[in-house]
mmCIF file of C-alpha atoms in Angstrom:
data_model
loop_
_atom_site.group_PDB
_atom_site.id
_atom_site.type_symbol
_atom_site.label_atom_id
_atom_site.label_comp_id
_atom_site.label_asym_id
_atom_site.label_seq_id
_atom_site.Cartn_x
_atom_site.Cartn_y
_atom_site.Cartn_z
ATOM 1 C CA UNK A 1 190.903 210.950 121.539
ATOM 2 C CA UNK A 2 192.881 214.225 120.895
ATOM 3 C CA UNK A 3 193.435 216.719 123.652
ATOM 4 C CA UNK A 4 191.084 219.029 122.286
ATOM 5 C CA UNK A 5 188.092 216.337 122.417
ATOM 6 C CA UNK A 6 189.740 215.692 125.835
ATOM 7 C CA UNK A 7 189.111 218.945 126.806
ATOM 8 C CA UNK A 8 185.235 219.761 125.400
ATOM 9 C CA UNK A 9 184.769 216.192 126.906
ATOM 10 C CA UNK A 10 185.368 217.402 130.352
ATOM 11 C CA UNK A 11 184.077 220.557 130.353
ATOM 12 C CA UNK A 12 180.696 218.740 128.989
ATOM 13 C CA UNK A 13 180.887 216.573 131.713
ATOM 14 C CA UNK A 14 181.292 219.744 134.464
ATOM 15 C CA UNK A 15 178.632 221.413 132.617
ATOM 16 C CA UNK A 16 176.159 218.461 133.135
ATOM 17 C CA UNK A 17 177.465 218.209 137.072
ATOM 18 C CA UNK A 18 176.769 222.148 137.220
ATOM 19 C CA UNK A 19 173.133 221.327 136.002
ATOM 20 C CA UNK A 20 172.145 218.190 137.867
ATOM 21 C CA UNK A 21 173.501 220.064 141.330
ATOM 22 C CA UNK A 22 170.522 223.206 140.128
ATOM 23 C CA UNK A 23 167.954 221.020 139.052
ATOM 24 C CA UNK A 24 168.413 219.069 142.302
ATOM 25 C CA UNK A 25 168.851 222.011 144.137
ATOM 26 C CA UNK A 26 165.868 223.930 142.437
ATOM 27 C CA UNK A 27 161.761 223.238 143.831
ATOM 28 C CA UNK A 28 160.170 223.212 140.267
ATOM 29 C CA UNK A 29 162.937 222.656 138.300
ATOM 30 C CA UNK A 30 162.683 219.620 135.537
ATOM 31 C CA UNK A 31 165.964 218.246 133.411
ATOM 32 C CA UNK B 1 164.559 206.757 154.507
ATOM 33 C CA UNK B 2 165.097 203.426 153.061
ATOM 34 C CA UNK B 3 165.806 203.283 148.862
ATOM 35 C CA UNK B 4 164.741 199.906 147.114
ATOM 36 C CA UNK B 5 165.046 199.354 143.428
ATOM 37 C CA UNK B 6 163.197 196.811 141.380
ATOM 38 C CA UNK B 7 164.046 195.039 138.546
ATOM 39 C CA UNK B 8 166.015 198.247 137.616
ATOM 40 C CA UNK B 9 167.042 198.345 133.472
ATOM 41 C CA UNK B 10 168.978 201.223 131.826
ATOM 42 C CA UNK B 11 169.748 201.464 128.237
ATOM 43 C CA UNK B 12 171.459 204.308 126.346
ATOM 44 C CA UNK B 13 170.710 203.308 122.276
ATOM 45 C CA UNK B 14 171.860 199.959 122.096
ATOM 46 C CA UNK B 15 174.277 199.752 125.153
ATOM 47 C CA UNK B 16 172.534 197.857 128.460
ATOM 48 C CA UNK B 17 173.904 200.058 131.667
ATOM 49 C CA UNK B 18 172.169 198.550 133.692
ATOM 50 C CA UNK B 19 170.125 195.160 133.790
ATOM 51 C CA UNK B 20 167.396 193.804 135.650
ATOM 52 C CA UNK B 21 169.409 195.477 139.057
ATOM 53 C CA UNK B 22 167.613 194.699 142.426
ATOM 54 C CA UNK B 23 168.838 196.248 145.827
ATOM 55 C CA UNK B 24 167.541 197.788 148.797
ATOM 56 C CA UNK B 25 169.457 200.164 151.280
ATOM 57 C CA UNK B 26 168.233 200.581 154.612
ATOM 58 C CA UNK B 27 167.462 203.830 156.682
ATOM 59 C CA UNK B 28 170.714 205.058 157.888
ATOM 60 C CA UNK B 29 173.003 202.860 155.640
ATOM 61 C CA UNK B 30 176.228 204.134 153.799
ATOM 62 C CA UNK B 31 176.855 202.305 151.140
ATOM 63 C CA UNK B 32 179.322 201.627 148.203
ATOM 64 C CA UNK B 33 178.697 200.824 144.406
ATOM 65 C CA UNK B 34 182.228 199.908 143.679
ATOM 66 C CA UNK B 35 183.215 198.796 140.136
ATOM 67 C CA UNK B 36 184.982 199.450 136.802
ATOM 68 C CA UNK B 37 184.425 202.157 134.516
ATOM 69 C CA UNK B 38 181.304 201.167 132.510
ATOM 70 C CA UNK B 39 179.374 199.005 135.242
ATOM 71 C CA UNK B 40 176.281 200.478 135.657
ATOM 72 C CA UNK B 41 177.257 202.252 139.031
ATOM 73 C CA UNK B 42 176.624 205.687 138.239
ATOM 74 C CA UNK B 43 173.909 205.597 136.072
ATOM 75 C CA UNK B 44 172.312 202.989 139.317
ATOM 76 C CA UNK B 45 172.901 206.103 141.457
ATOM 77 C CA UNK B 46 171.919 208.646 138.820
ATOM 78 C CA UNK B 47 168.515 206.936 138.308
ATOM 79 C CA UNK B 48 167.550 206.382 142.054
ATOM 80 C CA UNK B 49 168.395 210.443 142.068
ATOM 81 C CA UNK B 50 165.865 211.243 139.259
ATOM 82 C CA UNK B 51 168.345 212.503 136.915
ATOM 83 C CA UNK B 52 167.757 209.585 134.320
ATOM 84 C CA UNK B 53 164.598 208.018 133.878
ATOM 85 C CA UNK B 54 164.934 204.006 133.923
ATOM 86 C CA UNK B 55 163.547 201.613 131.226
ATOM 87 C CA UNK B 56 161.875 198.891 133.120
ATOM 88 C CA UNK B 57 161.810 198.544 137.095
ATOM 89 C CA UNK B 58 161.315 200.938 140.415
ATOM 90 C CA UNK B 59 162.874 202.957 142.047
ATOM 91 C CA UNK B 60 161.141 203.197 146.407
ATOM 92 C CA UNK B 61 161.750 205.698 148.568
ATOM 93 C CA UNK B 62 160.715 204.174 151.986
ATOM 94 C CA UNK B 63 158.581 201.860 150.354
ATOM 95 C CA UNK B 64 156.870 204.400 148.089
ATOM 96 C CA UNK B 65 157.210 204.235 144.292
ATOM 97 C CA UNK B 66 159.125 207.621 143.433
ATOM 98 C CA UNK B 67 160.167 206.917 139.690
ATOM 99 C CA UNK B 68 157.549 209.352 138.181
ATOM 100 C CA UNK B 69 159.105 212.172 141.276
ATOM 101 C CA UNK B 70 161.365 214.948 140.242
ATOM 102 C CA UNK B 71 164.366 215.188 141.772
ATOM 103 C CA UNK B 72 163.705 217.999 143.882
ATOM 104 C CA UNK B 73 160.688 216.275 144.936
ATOM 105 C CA UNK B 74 162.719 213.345 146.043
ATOM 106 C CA UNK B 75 164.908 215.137 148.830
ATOM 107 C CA UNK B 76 167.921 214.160 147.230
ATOM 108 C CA UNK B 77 171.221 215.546 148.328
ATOM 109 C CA UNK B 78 173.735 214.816 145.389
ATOM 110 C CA UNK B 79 177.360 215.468 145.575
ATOM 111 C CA UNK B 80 179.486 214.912 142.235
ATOM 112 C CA UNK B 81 183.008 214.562 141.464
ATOM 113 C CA UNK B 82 183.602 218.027 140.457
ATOM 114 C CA UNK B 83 182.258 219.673 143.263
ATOM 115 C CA UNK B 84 180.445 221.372 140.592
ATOM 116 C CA UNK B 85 180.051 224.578 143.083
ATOM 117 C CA UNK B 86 179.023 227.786 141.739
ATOM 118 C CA UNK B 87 182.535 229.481 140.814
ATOM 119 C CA UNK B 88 180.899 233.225 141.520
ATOM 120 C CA UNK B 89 179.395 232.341 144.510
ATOM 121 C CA UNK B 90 181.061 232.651 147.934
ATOM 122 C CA UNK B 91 181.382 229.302 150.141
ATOM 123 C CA UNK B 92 178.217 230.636 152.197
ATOM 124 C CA UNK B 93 176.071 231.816 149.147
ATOM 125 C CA UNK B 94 177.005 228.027 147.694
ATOM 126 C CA UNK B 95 175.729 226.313 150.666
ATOM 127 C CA UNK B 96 172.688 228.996 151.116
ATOM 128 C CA UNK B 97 171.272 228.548 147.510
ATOM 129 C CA UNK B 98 169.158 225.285 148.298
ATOM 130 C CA UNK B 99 167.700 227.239 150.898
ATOM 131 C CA UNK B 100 167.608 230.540 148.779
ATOM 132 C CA UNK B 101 165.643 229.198 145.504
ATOM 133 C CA UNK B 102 162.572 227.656 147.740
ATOM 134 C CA UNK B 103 159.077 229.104 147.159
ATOM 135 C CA UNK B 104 158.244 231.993 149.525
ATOM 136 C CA UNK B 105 156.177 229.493 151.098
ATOM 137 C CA UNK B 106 158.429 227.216 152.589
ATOM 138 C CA UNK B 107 161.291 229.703 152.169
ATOM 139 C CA UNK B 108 162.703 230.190 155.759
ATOM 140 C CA UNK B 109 163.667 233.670 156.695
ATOM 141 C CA UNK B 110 167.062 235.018 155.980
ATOM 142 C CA UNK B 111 168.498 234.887 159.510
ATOM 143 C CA UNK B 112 167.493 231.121 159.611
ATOM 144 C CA UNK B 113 169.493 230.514 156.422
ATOM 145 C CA UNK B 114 172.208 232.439 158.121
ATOM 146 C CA UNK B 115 171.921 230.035 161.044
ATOM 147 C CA UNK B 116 172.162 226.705 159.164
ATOM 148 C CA UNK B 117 174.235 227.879 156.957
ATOM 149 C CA UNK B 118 177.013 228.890 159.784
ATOM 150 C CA UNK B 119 176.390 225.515 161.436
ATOM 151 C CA UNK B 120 177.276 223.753 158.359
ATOM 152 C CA UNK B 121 180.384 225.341 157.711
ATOM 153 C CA UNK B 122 181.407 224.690 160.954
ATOM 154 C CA UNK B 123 179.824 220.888 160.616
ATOM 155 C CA UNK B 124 182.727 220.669 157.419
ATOM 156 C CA UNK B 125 184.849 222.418 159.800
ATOM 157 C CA UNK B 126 185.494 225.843 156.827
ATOM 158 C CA UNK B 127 184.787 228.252 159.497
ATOM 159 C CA UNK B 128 187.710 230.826 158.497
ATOM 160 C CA UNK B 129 186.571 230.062 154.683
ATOM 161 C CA UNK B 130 182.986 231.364 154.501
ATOM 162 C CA UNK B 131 183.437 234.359 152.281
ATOM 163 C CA UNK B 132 186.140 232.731 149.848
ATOM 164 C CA UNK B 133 185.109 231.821 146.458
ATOM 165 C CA UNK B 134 185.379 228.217 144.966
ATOM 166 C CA UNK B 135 188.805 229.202 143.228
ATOM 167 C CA UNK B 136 190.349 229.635 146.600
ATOM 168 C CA UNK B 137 189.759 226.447 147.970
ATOM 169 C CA UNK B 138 191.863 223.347 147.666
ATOM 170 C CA UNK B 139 189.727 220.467 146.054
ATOM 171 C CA UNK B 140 189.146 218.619 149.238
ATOM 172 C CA UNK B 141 187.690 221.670 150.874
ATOM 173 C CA UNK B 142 185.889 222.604 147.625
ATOM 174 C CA UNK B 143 184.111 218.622 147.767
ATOM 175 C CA UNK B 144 183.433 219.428 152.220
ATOM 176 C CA UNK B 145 181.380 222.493 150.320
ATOM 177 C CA UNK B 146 179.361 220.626 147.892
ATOM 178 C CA UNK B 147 178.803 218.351 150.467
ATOM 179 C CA UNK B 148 177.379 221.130 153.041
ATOM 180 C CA UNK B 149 175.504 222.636 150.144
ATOM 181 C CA UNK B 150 173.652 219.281 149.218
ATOM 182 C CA UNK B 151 173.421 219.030 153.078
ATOM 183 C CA UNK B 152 171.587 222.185 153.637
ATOM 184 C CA UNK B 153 168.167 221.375 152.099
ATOM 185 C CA UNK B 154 168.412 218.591 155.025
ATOM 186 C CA UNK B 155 168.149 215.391 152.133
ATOM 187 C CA UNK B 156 166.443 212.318 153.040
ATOM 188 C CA UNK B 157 169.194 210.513 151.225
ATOM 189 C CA UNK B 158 172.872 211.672 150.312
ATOM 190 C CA UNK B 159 174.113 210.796 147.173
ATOM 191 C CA UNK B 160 177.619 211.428 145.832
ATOM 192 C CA UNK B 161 179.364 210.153 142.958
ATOM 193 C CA UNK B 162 183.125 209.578 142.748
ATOM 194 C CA UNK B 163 183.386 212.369 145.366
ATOM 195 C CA UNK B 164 186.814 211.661 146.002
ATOM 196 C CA UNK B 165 187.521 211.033 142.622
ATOM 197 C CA UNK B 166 189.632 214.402 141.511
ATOM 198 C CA UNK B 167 191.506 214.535 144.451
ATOM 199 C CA UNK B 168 194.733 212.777 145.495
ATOM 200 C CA UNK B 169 195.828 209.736 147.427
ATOM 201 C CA UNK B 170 196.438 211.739 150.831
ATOM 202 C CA UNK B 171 193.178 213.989 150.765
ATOM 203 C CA UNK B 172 191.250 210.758 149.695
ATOM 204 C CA UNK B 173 192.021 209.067 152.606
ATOM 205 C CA UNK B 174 191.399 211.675 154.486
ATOM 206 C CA UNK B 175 188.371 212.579 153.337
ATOM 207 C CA UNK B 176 187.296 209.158 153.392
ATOM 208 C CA UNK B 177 187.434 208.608 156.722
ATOM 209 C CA UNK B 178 185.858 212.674 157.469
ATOM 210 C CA UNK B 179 182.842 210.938 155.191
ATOM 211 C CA UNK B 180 182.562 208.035 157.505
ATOM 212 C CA UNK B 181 182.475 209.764 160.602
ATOM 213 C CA UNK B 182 180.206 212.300 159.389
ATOM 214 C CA UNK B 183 177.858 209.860 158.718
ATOM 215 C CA UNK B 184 177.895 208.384 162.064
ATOM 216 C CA UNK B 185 176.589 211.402 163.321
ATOM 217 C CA UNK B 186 174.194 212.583 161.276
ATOM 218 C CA UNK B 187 172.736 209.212 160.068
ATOM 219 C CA UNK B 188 171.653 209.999 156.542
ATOM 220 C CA UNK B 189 170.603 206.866 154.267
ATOM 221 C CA UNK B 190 173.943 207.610 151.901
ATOM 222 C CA UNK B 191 175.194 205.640 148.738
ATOM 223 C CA UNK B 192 178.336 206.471 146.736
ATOM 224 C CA UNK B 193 180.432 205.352 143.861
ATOM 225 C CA UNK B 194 183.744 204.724 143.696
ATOM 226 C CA UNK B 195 185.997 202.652 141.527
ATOM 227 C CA UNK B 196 188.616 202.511 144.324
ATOM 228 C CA UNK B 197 188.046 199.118 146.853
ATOM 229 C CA UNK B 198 189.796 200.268 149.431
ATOM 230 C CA UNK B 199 187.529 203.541 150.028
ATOM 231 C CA UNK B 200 185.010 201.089 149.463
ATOM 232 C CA UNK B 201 186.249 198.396 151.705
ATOM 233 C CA UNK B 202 186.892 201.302 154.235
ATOM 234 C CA UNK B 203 184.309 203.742 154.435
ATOM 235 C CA UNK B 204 181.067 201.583 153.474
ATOM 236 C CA UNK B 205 178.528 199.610 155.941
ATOM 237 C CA UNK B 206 178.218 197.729 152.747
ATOM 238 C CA UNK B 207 179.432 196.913 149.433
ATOM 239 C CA UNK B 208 177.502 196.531 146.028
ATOM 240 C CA UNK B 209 180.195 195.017 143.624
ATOM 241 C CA UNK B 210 178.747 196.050 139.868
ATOM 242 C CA UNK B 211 180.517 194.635 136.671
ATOM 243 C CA UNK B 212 178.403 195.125 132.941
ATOM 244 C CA UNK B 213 175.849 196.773 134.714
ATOM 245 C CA UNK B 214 174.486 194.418 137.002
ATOM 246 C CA UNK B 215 175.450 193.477 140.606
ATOM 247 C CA UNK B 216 177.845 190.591 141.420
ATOM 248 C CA UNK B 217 177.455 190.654 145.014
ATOM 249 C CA UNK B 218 175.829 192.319 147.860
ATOM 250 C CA UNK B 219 178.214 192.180 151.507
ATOM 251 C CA UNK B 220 179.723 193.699 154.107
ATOM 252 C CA UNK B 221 183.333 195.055 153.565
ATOM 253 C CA UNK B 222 184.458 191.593 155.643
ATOM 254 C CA UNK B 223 182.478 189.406 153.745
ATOM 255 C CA UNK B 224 182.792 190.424 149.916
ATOM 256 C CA UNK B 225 186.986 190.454 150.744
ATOM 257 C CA UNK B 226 186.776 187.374 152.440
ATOM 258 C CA UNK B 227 184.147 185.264 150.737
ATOM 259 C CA UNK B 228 184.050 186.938 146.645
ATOM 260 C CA UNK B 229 180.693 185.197 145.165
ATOM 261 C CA UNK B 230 182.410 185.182 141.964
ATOM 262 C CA UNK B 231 185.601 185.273 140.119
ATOM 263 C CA UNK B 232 184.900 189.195 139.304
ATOM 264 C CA UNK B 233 184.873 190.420 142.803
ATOM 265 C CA UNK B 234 187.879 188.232 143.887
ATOM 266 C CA UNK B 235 190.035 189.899 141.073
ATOM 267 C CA UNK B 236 188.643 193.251 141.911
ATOM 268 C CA UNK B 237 189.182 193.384 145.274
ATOM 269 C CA UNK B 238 192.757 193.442 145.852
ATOM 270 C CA UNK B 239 195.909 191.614 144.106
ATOM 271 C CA UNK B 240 195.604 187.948 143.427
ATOM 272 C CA UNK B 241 197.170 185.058 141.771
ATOM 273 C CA UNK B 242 195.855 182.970 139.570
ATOM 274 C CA UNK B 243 196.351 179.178 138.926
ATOM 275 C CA UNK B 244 195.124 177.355 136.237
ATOM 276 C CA UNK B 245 194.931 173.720 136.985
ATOM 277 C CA UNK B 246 192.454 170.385 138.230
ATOM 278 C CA UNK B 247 190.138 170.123 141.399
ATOM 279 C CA UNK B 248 189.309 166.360 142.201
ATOM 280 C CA UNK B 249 188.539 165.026 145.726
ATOM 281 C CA UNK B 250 189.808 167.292 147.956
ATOM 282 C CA UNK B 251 192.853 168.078 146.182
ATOM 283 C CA UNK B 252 193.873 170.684 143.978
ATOM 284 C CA UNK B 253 196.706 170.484 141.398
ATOM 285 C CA UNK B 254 198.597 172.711 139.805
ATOM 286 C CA UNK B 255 200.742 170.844 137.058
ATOM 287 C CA UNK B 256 201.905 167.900 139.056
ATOM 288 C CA UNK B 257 202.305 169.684 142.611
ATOM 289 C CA UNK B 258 198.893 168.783 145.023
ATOM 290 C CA UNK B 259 197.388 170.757 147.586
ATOM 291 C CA UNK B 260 195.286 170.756 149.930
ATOM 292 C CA UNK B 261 191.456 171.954 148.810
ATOM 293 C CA UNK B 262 189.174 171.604 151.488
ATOM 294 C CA UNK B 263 186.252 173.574 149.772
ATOM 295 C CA UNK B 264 186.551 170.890 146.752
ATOM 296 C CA UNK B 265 185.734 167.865 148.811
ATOM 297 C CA UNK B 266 182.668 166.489 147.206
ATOM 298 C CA UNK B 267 183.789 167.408 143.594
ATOM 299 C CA UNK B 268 184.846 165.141 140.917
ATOM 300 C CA UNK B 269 187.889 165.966 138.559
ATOM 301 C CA UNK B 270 187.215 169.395 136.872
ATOM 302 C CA UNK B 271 189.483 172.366 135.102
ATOM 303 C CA UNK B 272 189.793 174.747 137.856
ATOM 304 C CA UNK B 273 191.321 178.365 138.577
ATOM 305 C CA UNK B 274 192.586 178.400 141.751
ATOM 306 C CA UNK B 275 192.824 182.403 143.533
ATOM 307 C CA UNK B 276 195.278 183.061 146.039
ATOM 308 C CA UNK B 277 195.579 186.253 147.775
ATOM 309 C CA UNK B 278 199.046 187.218 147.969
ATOM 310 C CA UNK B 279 199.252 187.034 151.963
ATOM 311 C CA UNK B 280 197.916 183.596 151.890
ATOM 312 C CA UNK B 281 201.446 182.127 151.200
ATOM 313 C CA UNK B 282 204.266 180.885 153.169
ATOM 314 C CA UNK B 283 207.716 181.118 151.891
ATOM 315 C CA UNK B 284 210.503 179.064 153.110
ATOM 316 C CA UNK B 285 214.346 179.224 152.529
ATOM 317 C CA UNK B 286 214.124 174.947 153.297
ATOM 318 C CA UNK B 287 212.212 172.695 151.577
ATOM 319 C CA UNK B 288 210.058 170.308 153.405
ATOM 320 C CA UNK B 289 208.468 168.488 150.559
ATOM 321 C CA UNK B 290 204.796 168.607 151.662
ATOM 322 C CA UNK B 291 202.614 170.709 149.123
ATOM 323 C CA UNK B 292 205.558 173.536 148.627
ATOM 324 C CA UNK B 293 206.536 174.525 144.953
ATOM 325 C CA UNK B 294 210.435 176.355 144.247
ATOM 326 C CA UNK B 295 210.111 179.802 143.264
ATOM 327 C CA UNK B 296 212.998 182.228 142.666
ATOM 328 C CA UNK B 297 213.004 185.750 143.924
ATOM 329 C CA UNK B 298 212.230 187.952 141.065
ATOM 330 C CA UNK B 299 212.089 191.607 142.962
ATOM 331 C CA UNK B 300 211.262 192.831 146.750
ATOM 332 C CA UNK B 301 209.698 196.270 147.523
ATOM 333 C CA UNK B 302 209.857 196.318 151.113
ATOM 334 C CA UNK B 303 208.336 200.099 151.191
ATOM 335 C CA UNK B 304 204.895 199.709 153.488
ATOM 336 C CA UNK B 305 204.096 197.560 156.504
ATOM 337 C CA UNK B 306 204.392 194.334 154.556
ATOM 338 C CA UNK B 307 207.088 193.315 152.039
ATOM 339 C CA UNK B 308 205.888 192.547 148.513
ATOM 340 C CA UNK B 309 207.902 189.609 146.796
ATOM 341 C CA UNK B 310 207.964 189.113 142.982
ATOM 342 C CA UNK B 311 208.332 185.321 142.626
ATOM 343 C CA UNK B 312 208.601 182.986 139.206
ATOM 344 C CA UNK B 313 207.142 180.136 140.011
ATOM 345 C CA UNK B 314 209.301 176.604 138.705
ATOM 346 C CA UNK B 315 206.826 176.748 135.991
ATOM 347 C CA UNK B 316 207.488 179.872 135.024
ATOM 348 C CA UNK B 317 204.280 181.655 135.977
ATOM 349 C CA UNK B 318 204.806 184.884 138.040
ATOM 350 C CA UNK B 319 203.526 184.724 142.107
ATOM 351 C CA UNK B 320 203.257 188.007 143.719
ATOM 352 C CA UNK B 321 203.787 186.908 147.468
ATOM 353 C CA UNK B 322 203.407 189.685 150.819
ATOM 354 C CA UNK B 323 205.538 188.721 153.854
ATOM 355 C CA UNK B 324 205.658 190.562 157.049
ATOM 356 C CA UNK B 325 208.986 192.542 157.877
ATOM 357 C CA UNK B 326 209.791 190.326 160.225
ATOM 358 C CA UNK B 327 209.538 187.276 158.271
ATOM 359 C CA UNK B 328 211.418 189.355 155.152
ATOM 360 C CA UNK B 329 214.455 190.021 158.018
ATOM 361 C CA UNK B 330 214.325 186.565 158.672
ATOM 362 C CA UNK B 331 214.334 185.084 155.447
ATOM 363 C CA UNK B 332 216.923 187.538 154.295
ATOM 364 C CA UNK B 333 215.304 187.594 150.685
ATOM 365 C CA UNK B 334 216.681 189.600 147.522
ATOM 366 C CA UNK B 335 216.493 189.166 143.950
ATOM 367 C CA UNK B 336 218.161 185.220 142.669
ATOM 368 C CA UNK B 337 217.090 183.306 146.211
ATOM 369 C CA UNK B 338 215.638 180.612 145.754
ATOM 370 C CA UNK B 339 212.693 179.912 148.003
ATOM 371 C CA UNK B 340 210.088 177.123 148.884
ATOM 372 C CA UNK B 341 206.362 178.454 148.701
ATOM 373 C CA UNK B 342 203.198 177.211 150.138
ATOM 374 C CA UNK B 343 199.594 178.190 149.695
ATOM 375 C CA UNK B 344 197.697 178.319 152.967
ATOM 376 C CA UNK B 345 194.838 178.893 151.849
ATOM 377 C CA UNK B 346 193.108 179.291 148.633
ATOM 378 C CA UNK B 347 189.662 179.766 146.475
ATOM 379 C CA UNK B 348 188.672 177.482 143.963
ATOM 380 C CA UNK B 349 186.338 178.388 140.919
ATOM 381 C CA UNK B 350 185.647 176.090 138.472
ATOM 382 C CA UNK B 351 184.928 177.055 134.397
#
């Protein structure tokens, strides 16, 4: 994997934390 | 509340993550879902939260089917290995927006949310740290804020994956042990991931050892160390040695040297692979002849409380061997000595 795919590869998987925690968070909310 | 999962299958295209998984956590539990990358333990925890939907099988929250429940709906507190805290929020707002985002209805009024709020930073003991932003924070406070925030909608059951994960060794352990007493007093059914056996081993009630997506075994910290179902959890849970070579009667034999195997009494002759831990040896400077084999000290790291001795066994194998200081002092061991080794003890698969 190069470091840029590194990279988009963990922001991706920050993103899709960031998410999950809102939906969870969120009365209403689907994914 | 109690979770139970039934006959629990996850795939993602063609790859199985998890298979046919049954378990069942009791009110008040914390408990660990320890295994490699690529076992099935986060996607486990990531179904019972309602953030993936499962193939086949249940998911029961206190006995109640919840698969078709959203995960709000669920009273899910989840906790991830990024913290994943809302970088322009303050440490209060972060742990207030649970709270904040609820229908008018069951909203409570602002200087309730102030209350809880304030109690929970002081619960994660960030009193002084309230109005900081994320960025300000050292990881291990950032993960005591996630784990307020997922707190503060008062969850039924905590969830938190890898939530030590990002940090390092010294705020692990740390942390670790804040999570375990935490837990004692507030009681909340809790399951977390980690790839690391000793949080595992440390922090859990109990362990679920997961390898290709299914479990291997189901135990206390005591009993999955002490007892491994399979060959799996023996290698995973700490350093062993392994020993190919013959069971038969009672005995086990490693080339032409015989020990000892109690556990292989009623057995006939059969290809075995015998696991040692590396404590269960005894090293000599003397031979005695009964059920010893010569080894000659390869390297000794005598950093930590016991003393870890590189060995080559007469057959060439390496033996990784753990000695106590005292016995190390005693034995006066460095690299070239030749020593006499004996297995105490030992576990006995066969193929």
């Amino acid at each position: 994997m190069t470091a840029f795919a590194a990279r988009v590869q963990s922001v991706c998987v920050v993103l899709c934390e960031l998410w999950s925690t809102f939906v969870a968070l969120t009365p209403g909310c689907e994914l | 509340m109690s979770i139970e999962v039934v006959g629990l299958t996850k795939r993602f295209g063609a790859f199985v993550a998890i298979a046919d998984v049954n378990l069942r956590v009791e009110t008040g539990e914390l408990v660990a879902l320890l295994g490699p990358s690529g076992s099935g333990k986060t996607t486990l925890l990531r179904v019972v939260a309602g953030l993936e939907i499962p193939d086949e099988g249940r998911v029961l929250f206190d006995d109640e089917v919840s698969t078709d429940r959203r995960i709000a709906d669920r009273r899910v507190g989840f906790v991830f290995q990024h913290y994943a805290l809302f970088r322009h929020m303050s440490v209060f707002e972060n742990i207030a927006f649970g709270l904040r985002v609820r229908p008018r209805a069951t909203r409570p009024p602002d200087a309730e949310i102030e209350q809880r709020v304030h109690r929970l930073i002081e619960l994660v003991q960030l009193e002084a740290m309230a109005d900081r932003l994320p960025s300000q924070l050292s990881g291990g406070q950032r993960q005591r804020v996630a784990l307020a925030r997922a707190l503060a909608v008062e969850p039924s059951v905590l969830l938190l994956d890898e939530p030590f994960g990002a940090l390092d060794a010294k705020v692990r352990k740390e942390l670790r042990r804040w999570l375990r007493r935490l837990h004692d007093e507030l009681h909340v059914t809790s399951v977390f991931v980690t790839h690391d056996q000793e949080e595992a081993l440390e922090a859990a009630d109990r362990v679920v050892v997961m390898n290709q997506g299914r479990i291997e075994q189901v135990g206390t910290p005591p009993e999955v160390y002490a007892h491994p179902a399979t060959p799996f959890v023996y290698d995973f849970l700490g350093d062993v040695n392994l020993f190919r070579g013959r069971i038969e009667h009672g005995k086990a034999y490693i080339g032409s040297l015989e020990f000892d195997a109690p556990g292989a009494a009623d057995r006939e002759a059969r290809i075995a692979t015998l696991y040692i831990r590396p404590h269960q040896f005894e090293i000599d400077r003397v031979g005695n002849g009964e059920q010893q084999f010569r080894a000659r000290v390869a390297h000794v790291n005598p950093a930590g409380p016991m003393v870890k001795v590189d060995l080559v066994a007469e057959w060439g194998d390496p033996v990784r061997v753990e000695v106590s200081q005292e016995r190390f002092r005693a034995l006066a061991l460095e690299a070239g000595t030749e020593v006499f080794v004996r297995p105490t003890d030992m576990s006995i698969f066969t193929a």
